[in-house]
Coordinates of C-alpha atoms and ligand atoms in Angstrom, one line a residue:
M1 CA 76.9 164.0 151.9
Q2 CA 73.5 165.6 153.5
A3 CA 71.3 167.1 151.3
A4 CA 71.9 170.7 150.4
S5 CA 75.1 170.1 151.7
F6 CA 78.8 171.0 150.1
P7 CA 81.5 168.7 149.9
T8 CA 84.1 169.0 153.1
G9 CA 86.6 171.5 152.6
F10 CA 84.4 173.7 150.4
T11 CA 86.2 176.9 150.3
W12 CA 83.6 179.7 151.2
G13 CA 84.3 183.9 151.3
V14 CA 83.9 187.2 150.1
A15 CA 85.1 189.6 147.5
T16 CA 85.9 193.2 146.9
A17 CA 88.3 195.4 145.1
A18 CA 90.4 198.2 145.8
P19 CA 89.3 200.8 143.8
Q20 CA 86.1 200.2 144.8
I21 CA 86.7 200.3 148.9
E22 CA 89.8 201.4 150.0
G23 CA 89.4 205.3 149.4
A24 CA 93.0 207.4 150.2
A25 CA 92.7 207.8 146.4
F26 CA 95.8 210.1 146.6
A27 CA 97.3 209.2 149.8
D28 CA 100.5 207.9 150.8
G29 CA 101.9 208.4 147.1
K30 CA 99.2 206.2 145.2
G31 CA 99.3 207.7 142.1
E32 CA 95.8 208.6 139.7
S33 CA 94.1 205.6 137.8
V34 CA 92.6 205.8 135.0
W35 CA 89.0 205.4 137.0
D36 CA 90.5 208.6 139.6
R37 CA 90.5 210.5 136.2
F38 CA 87.1 208.8 134.2
A39 CA 85.1 209.6 137.7
R40 CA 85.7 213.3 136.5
R41 CA 84.4 213.5 133.6
P42 CA 81.2 214.8 134.1
G43 CA 78.4 212.5 132.9
K44 CA 80.2 209.2 133.1
V45 CA 79.7 207.9 136.7
H46 CA 76.4 208.3 138.5
G47 CA 75.8 211.1 140.8
G48 CA 79.6 212.3 139.6
D49 CA 80.6 210.0 142.8
T50 CA 84.6 209.2 142.9
L51 CA 86.4 206.9 144.4
D52 CA 88.0 209.0 146.4
V53 CA 86.9 207.4 149.9
A54 CA 84.6 204.8 149.2
C55 CA 84.3 202.7 152.3
D56 CA 87.3 204.5 153.6
H57 CA 88.8 201.1 154.0
Y58 CA 92.3 202.1 153.5
R59 CA 91.5 203.6 157.3
L60 CA 89.1 201.1 158.5
F61 CA 90.5 198.1 157.3
R62 CA 91.2 196.4 160.9
E63 CA 87.2 196.9 162.1
D64 CA 86.6 195.5 158.4
F65 CA 88.3 192.2 159.1
A66 CA 86.8 191.9 162.9
L67 CA 83.4 192.5 161.3
M68 CA 84.3 189.8 158.6
R69 CA 85.6 187.5 161.7
Q70 CA 82.1 187.9 163.7
L71 CA 80.2 186.6 160.6
G72 CA 82.8 183.4 160.1
V73 CA 84.5 185.0 157.3
R74 CA 88.0 182.6 156.7
N75 CA 88.9 183.3 152.9
Y76 CA 88.6 186.9 151.7
R77 CA 89.4 188.0 148.2
L78 CA 90.8 191.6 147.8
S79 CA 92.9 193.1 144.8
I80 CA 96.2 195.3 145.0
A81 CA 96.0 198.7 143.8
W82 CA 98.6 199.2 140.9
P83 CA 98.9 202.8 141.4
R84 CA 99.7 202.2 144.9
I85 CA 102.7 200.4 144.4
F86 CA 104.1 202.3 140.9
P87 CA 102.0 205.0 141.0
L88 CA 103.6 205.9 137.4
G89 CA 102.6 202.3 136.0
D90 CA 106.1 201.8 135.9
G91 CA 109.3 203.6 137.1
P92 CA 110.0 204.5 141.0
V93 CA 108.2 202.0 143.4
N94 CA 106.0 203.2 146.5
R95 CA 107.3 202.0 149.5
A96 CA 104.4 203.5 151.3
G97 CA 102.0 201.6 149.0
L98 CA 103.5 198.3 149.9
A99 CA 103.8 199.4 153.5
F100 CA 100.2 199.2 153.6
Y101 CA 99.5 196.1 152.0
H102 CA 102.3 194.5 154.6
R103 CA 99.9 195.9 157.6
L104 CA 96.6 194.9 155.6
F105 CA 98.0 191.1 155.3
D106 CA 99.0 190.9 158.9
A107 CA 95.9 191.9 159.9
M108 CA 94.0 189.4 158.1
A109 CA 96.0 186.7 159.5
E110 CA 95.5 187.8 163.2
H111 CA 91.7 187.4 162.4
G112 CA 92.3 184.3 160.6
I113 CA 91.3 184.9 157.5
T114 CA 93.2 183.8 154.1
P115 CA 94.2 185.9 151.4
W116 CA 93.3 185.2 148.0
V117 CA 94.4 188.3 145.9
T118 CA 93.7 189.8 142.5
M119 CA 96.4 191.6 140.9
F120 CA 94.9 193.8 138.9
H121 CA 91.0 194.6 139.4
W122 CA 90.4 197.6 136.8
D123 CA 92.8 200.5 138.0
L124 CA 95.4 201.0 135.5
P125 CA 97.8 203.7 136.4
Q126 CA 96.6 207.0 134.7
A127 CA 100.1 207.4 133.2
L128 CA 100.1 204.4 131.5
E129 CA 96.7 205.2 129.8
D130 CA 98.5 208.3 128.5
R131 CA 100.9 205.6 127.0
G132 CA 98.6 204.2 125.3
G133 CA 97.2 201.8 127.7
W134 CA 95.9 198.7 127.1
C135 CA 96.6 199.1 123.1
E136 CA 100.1 199.3 123.9
R137 CA 102.7 196.3 124.7
V138 CA 104.0 199.1 127.2
T139 CA 101.6 197.8 129.4
V140 CA 102.6 194.4 129.4
E141 CA 106.2 195.4 130.6
A142 CA 105.2 197.4 133.2
F143 CA 102.7 194.3 134.4
A144 CA 105.3 192.2 134.4
R145 CA 107.8 194.0 136.6
Y146 CA 104.5 195.0 139.0
A147 CA 103.3 191.1 139.2
D148 CA 107.2 190.0 139.6
T149 CA 107.5 192.8 142.5
I150 CA 103.8 191.8 144.3
V151 CA 105.1 188.0 144.3
Q152 CA 108.7 188.8 145.6
E153 CA 107.1 191.0 148.1
F154 CA 103.7 189.2 149.5
G155 CA 104.6 185.7 148.6
G156 CA 105.1 184.9 151.9
K157 CA 101.6 186.0 153.2
V158 CA 99.5 185.6 149.9
K159 CA 99.7 182.0 148.5
N160 CA 96.5 182.5 146.2
W161 CA 96.5 184.1 143.6
I162 CA 94.4 185.9 140.5
T163 CA 95.8 187.3 137.4
L164 CA 93.8 189.6 136.1
N165 CA 89.6 189.8 136.8
E166 CA 87.5 190.3 133.7
I167 CA 89.4 191.3 131.0
R168 CA 86.6 192.2 128.4
C169 CA 85.2 195.0 131.5
F170 CA 88.7 196.3 130.8
T171 CA 89.3 196.5 127.0
V172 CA 86.0 195.5 125.0
M173 CA 84.0 197.5 127.4
A174 CA 86.7 200.4 127.9
Y175 CA 88.0 201.0 124.4
S176 CA 85.0 200.0 121.9
P177 CA 83.5 202.9 120.4
T178 CA 80.2 201.5 121.3
A179 CA 80.6 200.8 124.8
G180 CA 82.7 203.1 126.6
N181 CA 81.1 203.2 130.1
K182 CA 84.3 201.9 131.6
A183 CA 87.4 203.8 132.2
P184 CA 89.3 205.2 130.1
G185 CA 86.4 205.3 127.7
R186 CA 88.2 206.1 124.8
A187 CA 86.9 204.9 121.7
V188 CA 89.8 202.6 119.4
S189 CA 90.3 201.0 116.3
A190 CA 88.7 197.1 115.9
A191 CA 92.5 196.2 115.6
Q192 CA 93.6 198.5 118.4
L193 CA 90.6 196.4 120.3
N194 CA 91.6 193.2 119.4
Q195 CA 94.8 194.0 120.3
T196 CA 94.0 195.0 123.8
Y197 CA 92.8 191.7 124.3
H198 CA 96.0 190.2 123.0
H199 CA 97.8 192.4 125.5
A200 CA 95.7 191.5 128.6
L201 CA 96.2 187.7 127.9
L202 CA 100.2 188.6 128.0
C203 CA 100.0 189.6 131.6
H204 CA 97.9 187.0 132.5
G205 CA 100.8 184.8 131.2
H206 CA 103.1 187.0 133.2
G207 CA 101.0 186.9 136.3
V208 CA 101.1 183.0 136.6
R209 CA 105.1 183.6 135.7
A210 CA 105.6 185.5 138.1
V211 CA 103.8 183.4 140.5
R212 CA 105.6 180.3 139.9
E213 CA 109.1 182.2 139.9
H214 CA 108.5 183.9 143.2
G215 CA 105.5 182.7 144.8
G216 CA 107.3 180.4 146.9
P217 CA 106.1 177.0 148.5
G218 CA 102.3 176.4 148.2
A219 CA 101.4 178.9 145.8
R220 CA 98.6 178.9 142.9
V221 CA 97.1 181.1 140.5
G222 CA 94.5 181.3 137.7
L223 CA 92.5 183.9 135.9
T224 CA 89.2 185.4 136.8
D225 CA 87.2 185.8 133.9
N226 CA 83.3 186.5 133.1
C227 CA 82.5 184.5 130.6
D228 CA 79.6 184.7 128.6
V229 CA 77.1 182.3 129.6
S230 CA 74.7 180.3 127.1
I231 CA 71.8 178.3 129.2
P232 CA 69.7 176.3 127.3
A233 CA 66.7 177.2 126.7
M234 CA 65.3 173.3 127.5
E235 CA 67.4 171.0 128.9
T236 CA 66.8 168.4 125.8
P237 CA 70.3 167.1 124.1
E238 CA 69.6 169.6 121.4
D239 CA 69.4 172.5 123.5
I240 CA 72.4 172.3 125.3
A241 CA 74.7 171.2 122.6
A242 CA 73.4 174.4 121.0
A243 CA 74.0 176.3 123.8
R244 CA 77.8 174.9 124.2
A245 CA 78.2 175.9 120.3
W246 CA 77.8 179.0 121.3
F247 CA 79.6 179.2 124.5
V248 CA 82.7 178.0 122.8
D249 CA 81.7 180.3 120.1
Q250 CA 81.3 183.7 122.3
N251 CA 84.7 182.8 124.4
V252 CA 86.6 181.7 122.0
H253 CA 88.7 184.8 121.7
L254 CA 89.9 184.7 125.2
L255 CA 89.1 181.2 127.2
G256 CA 89.5 179.5 123.8
A257 CA 92.6 181.3 123.4
I258 CA 94.5 180.8 126.4
Y259 CA 93.2 176.8 127.0
G260 CA 93.6 176.0 123.1
G261 CA 97.3 177.2 122.8
G262 CA 96.5 180.1 120.0
Y263 CA 94.2 181.7 118.7
A264 CA 91.7 179.6 117.0
P265 CA 91.4 179.6 112.9
E266 CA 87.5 180.9 112.9
Y267 CA 88.4 183.3 115.2
L268 CA 91.4 185.2 112.8
A269 CA 89.2 184.9 110.1
R270 CA 86.4 186.7 111.7
C271 CA 89.1 189.4 112.6
G272 CA 90.8 189.4 108.9
D273 CA 93.2 192.2 108.7
D274 CA 92.4 193.6 112.6
A275 CA 93.3 189.9 113.5
P276 CA 95.8 190.5 116.9
R277 CA 99.5 191.3 116.4
V278 CA 101.3 188.2 117.9
E279 CA 105.0 187.8 118.8
A280 CA 107.2 184.6 119.3
G281 CA 106.9 183.0 122.4
D282 CA 103.1 184.8 123.2
F283 CA 101.8 181.9 123.8
A284 CA 104.0 179.7 125.2
L285 CA 103.4 182.6 128.0
I286 CA 99.5 182.8 127.6
S287 CA 98.8 179.4 127.4
R288 CA 101.2 178.4 131.2
P289 CA 99.3 175.6 133.0
T290 CA 97.0 177.2 136.0
D291 CA 95.9 175.7 139.4
F292 CA 92.4 177.0 138.5
L293 CA 90.1 179.1 136.5
G294 CA 87.9 182.0 138.6
L295 CA 84.6 182.9 137.1
N296 CA 82.5 185.6 138.0
I297 CA 79.1 184.7 137.2
Y298 CA 75.9 187.0 137.6
T299 CA 73.9 186.4 134.6
G300 CA 73.2 184.5 131.4
F301 CA 71.8 184.4 128.1
F302 CA 69.0 181.9 126.5
V303 CA 70.0 179.6 124.0
R304 CA 68.1 177.5 121.7
A305 CA 68.7 175.0 118.7
D306 CA 67.3 176.7 115.5
A307 CA 65.8 174.2 112.7
D308 CA 68.9 173.6 111.5
G309 CA 70.5 172.8 115.1
R310 CA 72.0 175.9 115.1
P311 CA 72.8 177.8 118.1
Q312 CA 69.8 180.9 117.9
G313 CA 70.3 183.2 121.0
L314 CA 67.0 184.4 122.4
T315 CA 66.0 187.8 123.0
L316 CA 64.6 188.4 126.9
P317 CA 61.0 189.4 127.3
A318 CA 60.8 192.8 128.6
S319 CA 59.2 191.4 131.4
Y320 CA 62.1 189.2 132.7
P321 CA 62.7 189.4 136.4
R322 CA 66.6 191.6 136.6
A323 CA 68.3 193.0 139.5
D324 CA 68.5 196.9 139.6
S325 CA 71.3 196.5 137.1
P326 CA 70.1 196.8 133.9
W327 CA 72.0 194.1 132.6
L328 CA 71.6 191.7 135.5
H329 CA 69.1 189.3 134.6
L330 CA 68.2 186.7 137.3
A331 CA 69.5 183.7 135.6
P332 CA 70.5 181.2 138.5
Q333 CA 71.1 177.8 136.1
A334 CA 74.2 180.4 134.4
I335 CA 76.4 179.1 137.1
Y336 CA 75.6 175.7 136.7
W337 CA 75.9 175.5 133.0
A338 CA 79.1 178.0 132.9
T339 CA 81.0 175.7 135.4
R340 CA 79.7 172.7 133.4
F341 CA 80.6 174.0 129.8
V342 CA 84.2 175.4 131.1
Q343 CA 85.3 171.8 132.4
E344 CA 83.3 170.0 128.8
C345 CA 85.2 172.3 126.5
Y346 CA 88.3 173.0 128.1
G347 CA 89.2 170.4 130.7
V348 CA 89.4 173.0 133.7
K349 CA 90.3 170.6 136.9
A350 CA 89.3 173.2 139.7
I351 CA 86.7 176.1 139.2
Y352 CA 86.2 178.7 141.7
I353 CA 83.0 181.0 142.2
T354 CA 84.8 184.0 142.2
E355 CA 82.1 186.5 142.3
N356 CA 78.2 186.0 142.4
G357 CA 75.8 188.9 143.7
C358 CA 73.6 191.3 143.0
G359 CA 72.8 194.8 143.4
Y360 CA 70.0 197.2 144.2
N361 CA 69.1 200.8 145.0
D362 CA 67.3 201.4 147.5
E363 CA 68.5 199.0 150.8
P364 CA 67.6 201.7 154.0
V365 CA 68.4 200.5 156.9
V366 CA 65.5 200.4 159.2
D367 CA 65.6 199.9 163.0
G368 CA 69.0 199.1 162.9
E369 CA 68.0 196.5 160.0
V370 CA 68.4 196.2 156.5
I371 CA 66.0 193.1 155.4
D372 CA 67.2 192.2 152.0
L373 CA 65.5 189.2 151.2
H374 CA 65.9 189.4 147.4
R375 CA 69.2 189.4 148.1
R376 CA 68.6 186.3 150.2
E377 CA 66.9 184.9 147.3
Y378 CA 69.1 185.6 144.9
L379 CA 71.7 183.6 146.7
R380 CA 69.8 180.8 147.4
N381 CA 68.9 180.0 143.7
Y382 CA 72.2 180.5 142.6
L383 CA 73.3 178.3 145.6
R384 CA 71.2 175.4 144.7
E385 CA 72.7 175.2 140.7
L386 CA 76.0 175.4 142.3
L387 CA 75.4 172.9 144.4
R388 CA 73.3 170.9 141.7
A389 CA 77.2 171.0 139.1
I390 CA 78.8 169.7 142.1
G391 CA 76.7 166.9 142.2
D392 CA 76.8 166.3 138.4
G393 CA 80.7 165.8 139.2
V394 CA 81.7 169.5 138.1
P395 CA 84.9 170.2 140.2
I396 CA 83.7 173.8 142.1
A397 CA 86.1 173.7 145.0
G398 CA 84.9 177.3 146.5
Y399 CA 82.3 180.2 146.0
F400 CA 83.0 183.9 146.8
L401 CA 79.9 186.4 147.2
W402 CA 80.3 189.5 145.6
S403 CA 80.5 191.8 147.6
F404 CA 81.3 191.7 151.3
M405 CA 79.8 195.4 151.6
D406 CA 78.7 198.0 149.3
N407 CA 80.7 200.0 147.7
F408 CA 81.7 202.0 144.3
E409 CA 79.8 200.2 142.1
W410 CA 81.9 202.1 138.7
E411 CA 79.7 203.9 136.6
D412 CA 76.5 203.5 138.6
G413 CA 78.7 205.1 141.9
Y414 CA 77.4 204.4 145.4
Q415 CA 73.6 204.0 144.5
R416 CA 74.4 200.3 143.4
R417 CA 74.5 198.3 146.4
F418 CA 76.1 195.1 146.3
G419 CA 77.0 194.4 149.6
I420 CA 75.7 191.9 152.5
V421 CA 76.7 194.8 155.1
H422 CA 75.1 198.1 154.3
V423 CA 77.4 201.1 154.2
D424 CA 76.2 204.3 155.2
F425 CA 78.7 206.8 152.9
E426 CA 78.2 209.6 155.1
T427 CA 79.0 208.5 158.2
Q428 CA 81.3 205.0 157.1
V429 CA 78.9 202.8 159.8
R430 CA 78.4 199.4 158.3
T431 CA 75.5 197.5 159.3
P432 CA 75.0 193.4 158.3
K433 CA 71.9 193.0 156.4
L434 CA 69.9 190.1 156.8
S435 CA 71.3 188.7 153.8
A436 CA 74.5 188.5 155.8
R437 CA 73.2 186.4 158.6
Y438 CA 71.9 184.2 156.1
Y439 CA 75.5 183.4 154.4
A440 CA 77.1 183.3 157.6
R441 CA 74.9 180.2 158.2
V442 CA 75.8 178.9 155.1
M443 CA 79.4 179.3 155.5
Q444 CA 79.1 177.3 158.6
E445 CA 77.2 174.5 158.4
N446 CA 78.7 174.1 154.6
R447 CA 75.2 173.8 153.5
I448 CA 71.9 175.7 151.9
V449 CA 70.1 176.7 154.5
Ligands
PNW501 C1 81.6 192.6 137.7 N1 78.1 192.8 133.2 O1 81.3 193.6 137.0 C2 83.0 193.5 138.7 O2 84.2 192.7 139.0 C3 83.0 193.9 139.7 O3 84.1 194.6 140.2 C4 81.9 194.7 139.8 O4 81.6 195.9 141.4 C5 80.5 193.5 140.1 O5 80.7 192.5 139.3 C6 79.2 194.1 139.9 O6 79.0 194.9 138.4 C7 80.8 193.0 136.0 O7 77.6 193.8 132.2 C8 80.3 194.4 135.0 O8 77.7 191.5 132.4 C9 79.7 193.8 134.1 C10 78.9 193.0 133.7 C11 79.6 191.9 134.5 C12 80.2 192.3 135.7

């Protein structure tokens, strides 16, 4: 292996999600999502931005695929909008929604781009939220039907499936009394909050089941998680052990439950009377074996061993460097330790980085260019740590950059740009940034350039 080279056959790609790019929020029978509703609540999204138009990808997808092709993108992670397929969550299927994704997958095939499809990227149909949303089992039943429908419909064109994106962002961050900055932004009790996780785990299980039953030959499926990542303050045996213990503890209710086949006694003890209600057969579904684990890695926390060897999380100093997203502290080693810990702690055999990237505010086009050296630096540093993990034997099979283009960055609206392609939201003109040229070379040469 040449220095800085990735293994032969390594999967390189870019990622987006339907609600963040498609626009056409009410076109062709699409139902309202919790984010369509949330964005209309005053003060919830920066600048009062909505998802109504976004990148207008619903109409411009052919041009977008042509640009991907020009940049040498061969793998593209996207999501299907549940409310386009079932406007009410369950009930009648919307044929126009199915037809749109057929056109989309056909256009991708014409451009030689392989789809990696996320079934659910946060856009819960509002009609389901009105019936209790993630707090109620009705959402699990509706998701099971949705997953069956899309896998049956698109199984001939899609072979790589991701069940859910980042469970914590549509459960705890959406329903917790202290967070609530993500849709639907409704505060619920601790017991209900634990139940939202459990229902999400069940949906993951149904997604896996649907792919096994209807995916056809060669179909593969996994979850995408944004686990909290601990980074040892120093790479000493003591700090590494402390960071690993912290990792297991922080992720006990999600990855721990899926890979462990049940809720750990210490988690249930911590929940006490608020523990999730589990029905017979739930964990047979939740813990069905998958083909890979997707990880979205942006940042991490530093942990060390205290005087007694116990994990101690460290508070970041105010001057610690970060992107413009306040939570996005620059911590390239997160990609090393997250992948290494999921292999060590859960025995994961194939890992994909399904998102990695950074968001900044002022990235103007000057003389036809966006010189985003800050993003180039970010990518290069994280890729170095990715390569280090591969060198240490961690089974990482691919990497998807977030994001192909600037888009609706949830509560931060259109101000916060994560793309390697700049989008002018007035004119819909796309301009590849310097980082796009950089990443194109990385993909082409299969090495860090
Ligand atoms: C992810 N955090 O969200 C999502 O999957 C994308 O849709 C999103 O655009 C992207 O990352 C950038 O934000 C995250 O607080 C949201 O640590 C919040 C966090 C991490 C990821």
